[in-house]
């Protein structure tokens, strides 16, 4: 069923924007030490992410704006939660630095590519999707560990942090190498135009 002309076609984008605003109470709950509430906000944000995706696909309500807002909302929530957890002392500051540096390198590379070569048309790689999944899992695990009565082994938490860090770094390097090679291939075509 296609209903792309429906006034409800903007609903997925509205849900995504609301998800962005959820970063505020999520971070506030972490700062207040209410990790059960923070976990509830995190799961609500995850459910809204699934809902806007289902609506966009089911009713053909996807849009270019939605395609840009959705990953931005995920990044904003992850950044807010990670920053609050670093401030609370539950995650090391180097982790925040690594994750932020990787994202900044990707954005800077995309801007350079766009200005020197042409429009950036790419989808997230499998490695990039794995990074997002691991980062979400890490935040959820740290939040769960902060709830009274929940015990997660320190060795498992360390293994998750190290795995997430290594995958994040590998993804950043992969983006730099693959887009540099793509730019090298496309540059002669740009000069000929």
PDB file of N, CA and C in Angstrom, residues 31-98:
ATOM      1  N   UNK A  31      23.084  11.547  34.752  1.00  0.00           N
ATOM      2  CA  UNK A  31      23.728  12.499  35.663  1.00  0.00           C
ATOM      3  C   UNK A  31      23.141  12.399  37.069  1.00  0.00           C
ATOM      4  N   UNK A  32      21.845  12.077  37.152  1.00  0.00           N
ATOM      5  CA  UNK A  32      21.185  11.953  38.453  1.00  0.00           C
ATOM      6  C   UNK A  32      21.408  10.579  39.083  1.00  0.00           C
ATOM      7  N   UNK A  33      22.104   9.690  38.374  1.00  0.00           N
ATOM      8  CA  UNK A  33      22.357   8.352  38.897  1.00  0.00           C
ATOM      9  C   UNK A  33      21.153   7.430  38.799  1.00  0.00           C
ATOM     10  N   UNK A  34      20.146   7.814  38.032  1.00  0.00           N
ATOM     11  CA  UNK A  34      18.940   6.994  37.865  1.00  0.00           C
ATOM     12  C   UNK A  34      19.094   6.139  36.606  1.00  0.00           C
ATOM     13  N   UNK A  35      19.919   5.102  36.715  1.00  0.00           N
ATOM     14  CA  UNK A  35      20.254   4.310  35.540  1.00  0.00           C
ATOM     15  C   UNK A  35      19.087   3.473  35.049  1.00  0.00           C
ATOM     16  N   UNK A  36      18.179   3.117  35.946  1.00  0.00           N
ATOM     17  CA  UNK A  36      16.988   2.385  35.496  1.00  0.00           C
ATOM     18  C   UNK A  36      16.120   3.281  34.611  1.00  0.00           C
ATOM     19  N   UNK A  37      15.978   4.553  34.996  1.00  0.00           N
ATOM     20  CA  UNK A  37      15.227   5.503  34.186  1.00  0.00           C
ATOM     21  C   UNK A  37      15.948   5.770  32.861  1.00  0.00           C
ATOM     22  N   UNK A  38      17.262   5.906  32.923  1.00  0.00           N
ATOM     23  CA  UNK A  38      18.053   6.128  31.707  1.00  0.00           C
ATOM     24  C   UNK A  38      17.902   4.953  30.751  1.00  0.00           C
ATOM     25  N   UNK A  39      17.912   3.751  31.303  1.00  0.00           N
ATOM     26  CA  UNK A  39      17.740   2.559  30.473  1.00  0.00           C
ATOM     27  C   UNK A  39      16.361   2.553  29.826  1.00  0.00           C
ATOM     28  N   UNK A  40      15.351   3.006  30.574  1.00  0.00           N
ATOM     29  CA  UNK A  40      14.001   3.127  30.021  1.00  0.00           C
ATOM     30  C   UNK A  40      13.963   4.113  28.855  1.00  0.00           C
ATOM     31  N   UNK A  41      14.643   5.263  29.006  1.00  0.00           N
ATOM     32  CA  UNK A  41      14.724   6.239  27.918  1.00  0.00           C
ATOM     33  C   UNK A  41      15.441   5.650  26.708  1.00  0.00           C
ATOM     34  N   UNK A  42      16.511   4.896  26.972  1.00  0.00           N
ATOM     35  CA  UNK A  42      17.272   4.286  25.882  1.00  0.00           C
ATOM     36  C   UNK A  42      16.414   3.287  25.109  1.00  0.00           C
ATOM     37  N   UNK A  43      15.653   2.470  25.827  1.00  0.00           N
ATOM     38  CA  UNK A  43      14.789   1.495  25.150  1.00  0.00           C
ATOM     39  C   UNK A  43      13.641   2.186  24.410  1.00  0.00           C
ATOM     40  N   UNK A  44      13.111   3.261  24.980  1.00  0.00           N
ATOM     41  CA  UNK A  44      12.059   4.019  24.297  1.00  0.00           C
ATOM     42  C   UNK A  44      12.601   4.627  22.999  1.00  0.00           C
ATOM     43  N   UNK A  45      13.830   5.133  23.057  1.00  0.00           N
ATOM     44  CA  UNK A  45      14.453   5.695  21.851  1.00  0.00           C
ATOM     45  C   UNK A  45      14.652   4.605  20.802  1.00  0.00           C
ATOM     46  N   UNK A  46      15.081   3.424  21.243  1.00  0.00           N
ATOM     47  CA  UNK A  46      15.259   2.300  20.321  1.00  0.00           C
ATOM     48  C   UNK A  46      13.944   1.882  19.684  1.00  0.00           C
ATOM     49  N   UNK A  47      12.881   1.863  20.490  1.00  0.00           N
ATOM     50  CA  UNK A  47      11.559   1.496  19.963  1.00  0.00           C
ATOM     51  C   UNK A  47      11.079   2.533  18.955  1.00  0.00           C
ATOM     52  N   UNK A  48      11.345   3.817  19.234  1.00  0.00           N
ATOM     53  CA  UNK A  48      10.922   4.866  18.292  1.00  0.00           C
ATOM     54  C   UNK A  48      11.704   4.773  16.991  1.00  0.00           C
ATOM     55  N   UNK A  49      12.980   4.369  17.086  1.00  0.00           N
ATOM     56  CA  UNK A  49      13.805   4.175  15.891  1.00  0.00           C
ATOM     57  C   UNK A  49      13.206   3.071  15.016  1.00  0.00           C
ATOM     58  N   UNK A  50      12.810   1.981  15.659  1.00  0.00           N
ATOM     59  CA  UNK A  50      12.189   0.874  14.915  1.00  0.00           C
ATOM     60  C   UNK A  50      10.852   1.316  14.320  1.00  0.00           C
ATOM     61  N   UNK A  51      10.065   2.068  15.095  1.00  0.00           N
ATOM     62  CA  UNK A  51       8.749   2.504  14.629  1.00  0.00           C
ATOM     63  C   UNK A  51       8.851   3.421  13.418  1.00  0.00           C
ATOM     64  N   UNK A  52       9.756   4.408  13.468  1.00  0.00           N
ATOM     65  CA  UNK A  52       9.827   5.316  12.313  1.00  0.00           C
ATOM     66  C   UNK A  52      10.319   4.584  11.068  1.00  0.00           C
ATOM     67  N   UNK A  53      11.194   3.591  11.251  1.00  0.00           N
ATOM     68  CA  UNK A  53      11.650   2.794  10.111  1.00  0.00           C
ATOM     69  C   UNK A  53      10.535   1.954   9.509  1.00  0.00           C
ATOM     70  N   UNK A  54       9.730   1.350  10.379  1.00  0.00           N
ATOM     71  CA  UNK A  54       8.604   0.525   9.912  1.00  0.00           C
ATOM     72  C   UNK A  54       7.593   1.393   9.154  1.00  0.00           C
ATOM     73  N   UNK A  55       7.258   2.554   9.713  1.00  0.00           N
ATOM     74  CA  UNK A  55       6.296   3.450   9.061  1.00  0.00           C
ATOM     75  C   UNK A  55       6.809   3.930   7.706  1.00  0.00           C
ATOM     76  N   UNK A  56       8.105   4.297   7.674  1.00  0.00           N
ATOM     77  CA  UNK A  56       8.686   4.806   6.424  1.00  0.00           C
ATOM     78  C   UNK A  56       8.645   3.746   5.329  1.00  0.00           C
ATOM     79  N   UNK A  57       8.953   2.506   5.690  1.00  0.00           N
ATOM     80  CA  UNK A  57       8.981   1.444   4.683  1.00  0.00           C
ATOM     81  C   UNK A  57       7.583   0.957   4.324  1.00  0.00           C
ATOM     82  N   UNK A  58       6.752   0.767   5.330  1.00  0.00           N
ATOM     83  CA  UNK A  58       5.423   0.191   5.103  1.00  0.00           C
ATOM     84  C   UNK A  58       4.530   1.093   4.249  1.00  0.00           C
ATOM     85  N   UNK A  59       4.602   2.403   4.502  1.00  0.00           N
ATOM     86  CA  UNK A  59       3.703   3.332   3.814  1.00  0.00           C
ATOM     87  C   UNK A  59       4.425   4.206   2.786  1.00  0.00           C
ATOM     88  N   UNK A  60       5.679   3.865   2.501  1.00  0.00           N
ATOM     89  CA  UNK A  60       6.476   4.636   1.545  1.00  0.00           C
ATOM     90  C   UNK A  60       6.591   6.103   1.975  1.00  0.00           C
ATOM     91  N   UNK A  61       6.846   6.306   3.268  1.00  0.00           N
ATOM     92  CA  UNK A  61       6.979   7.641   3.831  1.00  0.00           C
ATOM     93  C   UNK A  61       8.442   8.027   4.033  1.00  0.00           C
ATOM     94  N   UNK A  62       9.349   7.316   3.392  1.00  0.00           N
ATOM     95  CA  UNK A  62      10.757   7.667   3.556  1.00  0.00           C
ATOM     96  C   UNK A  62      11.058   8.936   2.765  1.00  0.00           C
ATOM     97  N   UNK A  63      12.069   9.659   3.225  1.00  0.00           N
ATOM     98  CA  UNK A  63      12.449  10.904   2.570  1.00  0.00           C
ATOM     99  C   UNK A  63      13.950  11.103   2.713  1.00  0.00           C
ATOM    100  N   UNK A  64      14.465  12.010   1.906  1.00  0.00           N
ATOM    101  CA  UNK A  64      15.902  12.320   2.000  1.00  0.00           C
ATOM    102  C   UNK A  64      16.213  12.924   3.365  1.00  0.00           C
ATOM    103  N   UNK A  65      15.316  13.784   3.849  1.00  0.00           N
ATOM    104  CA  UNK A  65      15.504  14.386   5.170  1.00  0.00           C
ATOM    105  C   UNK A  65      15.541  13.307   6.249  1.00  0.00           C
ATOM    106  N   UNK A  66      14.607  12.363   6.169  1.00  0.00           N
ATOM    107  CA  UNK A  66      14.575  11.272   7.138  1.00  0.00           C
ATOM    108  C   UNK A  66      15.836  10.429   7.102  1.00  0.00           C
ATOM    109  N   UNK A  67      16.355  10.214   5.883  1.00  0.00           N
ATOM    110  CA  UNK A  67      17.596   9.452   5.729  1.00  0.00           C
ATOM    111  C   UNK A  67      18.779  10.131   6.383  1.00  0.00           C
ATOM    112  N   UNK A  68      18.725  11.465   6.471  1.00  0.00           N
ATOM    113  CA  UNK A  68      19.808  12.210   7.133  1.00  0.00           C
ATOM    114  C   UNK A  68      19.574  12.345   8.630  1.00  0.00           C
ATOM    115  N   UNK A  69      18.307  12.542   9.013  1.00  0.00           N
ATOM    116  CA  UNK A  69      17.990  12.743  10.426  1.00  0.00           C
ATOM    117  C   UNK A  69      18.176  11.474  11.261  1.00  0.00           C
ATOM    118  N   UNK A  70      17.823  10.329  10.694  1.00  0.00           N
ATOM    119  CA  UNK A  70      17.842   9.079  11.460  1.00  0.00           C
ATOM    120  C   UNK A  70      19.224   8.761  12.031  1.00  0.00           C
ATOM    121  N   UNK A  71      20.289   8.714  11.205  1.00  0.00           N
ATOM    122  CA  UNK A  71      21.600   8.433  11.800  1.00  0.00           C
ATOM    123  C   UNK A  71      22.083   9.562  12.717  1.00  0.00           C
ATOM    124  N   UNK A  72      21.657  10.791  12.434  1.00  0.00           N
ATOM    125  CA  UNK A  72      22.029  11.919  13.290  1.00  0.00           C
ATOM    126  C   UNK A  72      21.409  11.760  14.680  1.00  0.00           C
ATOM    127  N   UNK A  73      20.152  11.317  14.721  1.00  0.00           N
ATOM    128  CA  UNK A  73      19.479  11.082  16.003  1.00  0.00           C
ATOM    129  C   UNK A  73      20.202   9.997  16.793  1.00  0.00           C
ATOM    130  N   UNK A  74      20.591   8.916  16.111  1.00  0.00           N
ATOM    131  CA  UNK A  74      21.318   7.834  16.783  1.00  0.00           C
ATOM    132  C   UNK A  74      22.635   8.349  17.364  1.00  0.00           C
ATOM    133  N   UNK A  75      23.362   9.139  16.563  1.00  0.00           N
ATOM    134  CA  UNK A  75      24.650   9.676  17.015  1.00  0.00           C
ATOM    135  C   UNK A  75      24.467  10.611  18.201  1.00  0.00           C
ATOM    136  N   UNK A  76      23.431  11.443  18.150  1.00  0.00           N
ATOM    137  CA  UNK A  76      23.178  12.389  19.229  1.00  0.00           C
ATOM    138  C   UNK A  76      22.877  11.659  20.534  1.00  0.00           C
ATOM    139  N   UNK A  77      22.027  10.642  20.464  1.00  0.00           N
ATOM    140  CA  UNK A  77      21.701   9.856  21.660  1.00  0.00           C
ATOM    141  C   UNK A  77      22.932   9.151  22.213  1.00  0.00           C
ATOM    142  N   UNK A  78      23.707   8.533  21.316  1.00  0.00           N
ATOM    143  CA  UNK A  78      24.917   7.840  21.751  1.00  0.00           C
ATOM    144  C   UNK A  78      25.913   8.811  22.382  1.00  0.00           C
ATOM    145  N   UNK A  79      26.085   9.970  21.753  1.00  0.00           N
ATOM    146  CA  UNK A  79      27.032  10.947  22.276  1.00  0.00           C
ATOM    147  C   UNK A  79      26.585  11.455  23.643  1.00  0.00           C
ATOM    148  N   UNK A  80      25.303  11.792  23.776  1.00  0.00           N
ATOM    149  CA  UNK A  80      24.781  12.307  25.047  1.00  0.00           C
ATOM    150  C   UNK A  80      24.950  11.283  26.167  1.00  0.00           C
ATOM    151  N   UNK A  81      24.597  10.032  25.869  1.00  0.00           N
ATOM    152  CA  UNK A  81      24.721   8.977  26.881  1.00  0.00           C
ATOM    153  C   UNK A  81      26.184   8.721  27.230  1.00  0.00           C
ATOM    154  N   UNK A  82      27.045   8.670  26.206  1.00  0.00           N
ATOM    155  CA  UNK A  82      28.458   8.408  26.446  1.00  0.00           C
ATOM    156  C   UNK A  82      29.096   9.535  27.237  1.00  0.00           C
ATOM    157  N   UNK A  83      28.803  10.773  26.869  1.00  0.00           N
ATOM    158  CA  UNK A  83      29.362  11.919  27.590  1.00  0.00           C
ATOM    159  C   UNK A  83      28.920  11.891  29.057  1.00  0.00           C
ATOM    160  N   UNK A  84      27.641  11.628  29.294  1.00  0.00           N
ATOM    161  CA  UNK A  84      27.136  11.570  30.673  1.00  0.00           C
ATOM    162  C   UNK A  84      27.795  10.433  31.448  1.00  0.00           C
ATOM    163  N   UNK A  85      28.009   9.295  30.793  1.00  0.00           N
ATOM    164  CA  UNK A  85      28.662   8.158  31.462  1.00  0.00           C
ATOM    165  C   UNK A  85      30.135   8.430  31.734  1.00  0.00           C
ATOM    166  N   UNK A  86      30.787   9.183  30.854  1.00  0.00           N
ATOM    167  CA  UNK A  86      32.185   9.576  31.090  1.00  0.00           C
ATOM    168  C   UNK A  86      32.251  10.528  32.282  1.00  0.00           C
ATOM    169  N   UNK A  87      31.355  11.508  32.311  1.00  0.00           N
ATOM    170  CA  UNK A  87      31.326  12.460  33.429  1.00  0.00           C
ATOM    171  C   UNK A  87      31.047  11.737  34.743  1.00  0.00           C
ATOM    172  N   UNK A  88      30.187  10.716  34.686  1.00  0.00           N
ATOM    173  CA  UNK A  88      29.860   9.939  35.891  1.00  0.00           C
ATOM    174  C   UNK A  88      30.983   8.987  36.291  1.00  0.00           C
ATOM    175  N   UNK A  89      31.973   8.827  35.419  1.00  0.00           N
ATOM    176  CA  UNK A  89      33.093   7.938  35.734  1.00  0.00           C
ATOM    177  C   UNK A  89      32.853   6.487  35.370  1.00  0.00           C
ATOM    178  N   UNK A  90      31.807   6.217  34.598  1.00  0.00           N
ATOM    179  CA  UNK A  90      31.480   4.840  34.232  1.00  0.00           C
ATOM    180  C   UNK A  90      32.112   4.399  32.913  1.00  0.00           C
ATOM    181  N   UNK A  91      32.581   5.344  32.125  1.00  0.00           N
ATOM    182  CA  UNK A  91      33.316   5.043  30.896  1.00  0.00           C
ATOM    183  C   UNK A  91      34.562   5.915  30.880  1.00  0.00           C
ATOM    184  N   UNK A  92      35.668   5.406  30.331  1.00  0.00           N
ATOM    185  CA  UNK A  92      36.890   6.211  30.289  1.00  0.00           C
ATOM    186  C   UNK A  92      36.804   7.325  29.249  1.00  0.00           C
ATOM    187  N   UNK A  93      37.469   8.421  29.529  1.00  0.00           N
ATOM    188  CA  UNK A  93      37.405   9.578  28.628  1.00  0.00           C
ATOM    189  C   UNK A  93      38.043   9.264  27.275  1.00  0.00           C
ATOM    190  N   UNK A  94      39.031   8.349  27.261  1.00  0.00           N
ATOM    191  CA  UNK A  94      39.658   8.014  25.976  1.00  0.00           C
ATOM    192  C   UNK A  94      38.645   7.390  25.026  1.00  0.00           C
ATOM    193  N   UNK A  95      37.662   6.686  25.599  1.00  0.00           N
ATOM    194  CA  UNK A  95      36.646   6.064  24.740  1.00  0.00           C
ATOM    195  C   UNK A  95      35.825   7.137  24.024  1.00  0.00           C
ATOM    196  N   UNK A  96      35.414   8.168  24.775  1.00  0.00           N
ATOM    197  CA  UNK A  96      34.668   9.272  24.174  1.00  0.00           C
ATOM    198  C   UNK A  96      35.520   9.952  23.103  1.00  0.00           C
ATOM    199  N   UNK A  97      36.817  10.149  23.398  1.00  0.00           N
ATOM    200  CA  UNK A  97      37.716  10.769  22.429  1.00  0.00           C
ATOM    201  C   UNK A  97      37.837   9.951  21.159  1.00  0.00           C
ATOM    202  N   UNK A  98      37.978   8.639  21.294  1.00  0.00           N
ATOM    203  CA  UNK A  98      38.111   7.757  20.131  1.00  0.00           C
ATOM    204  C   UNK A  98      36.848   7.776  19.269  1.00  0.00           C
TER     205      UNK A  98
END
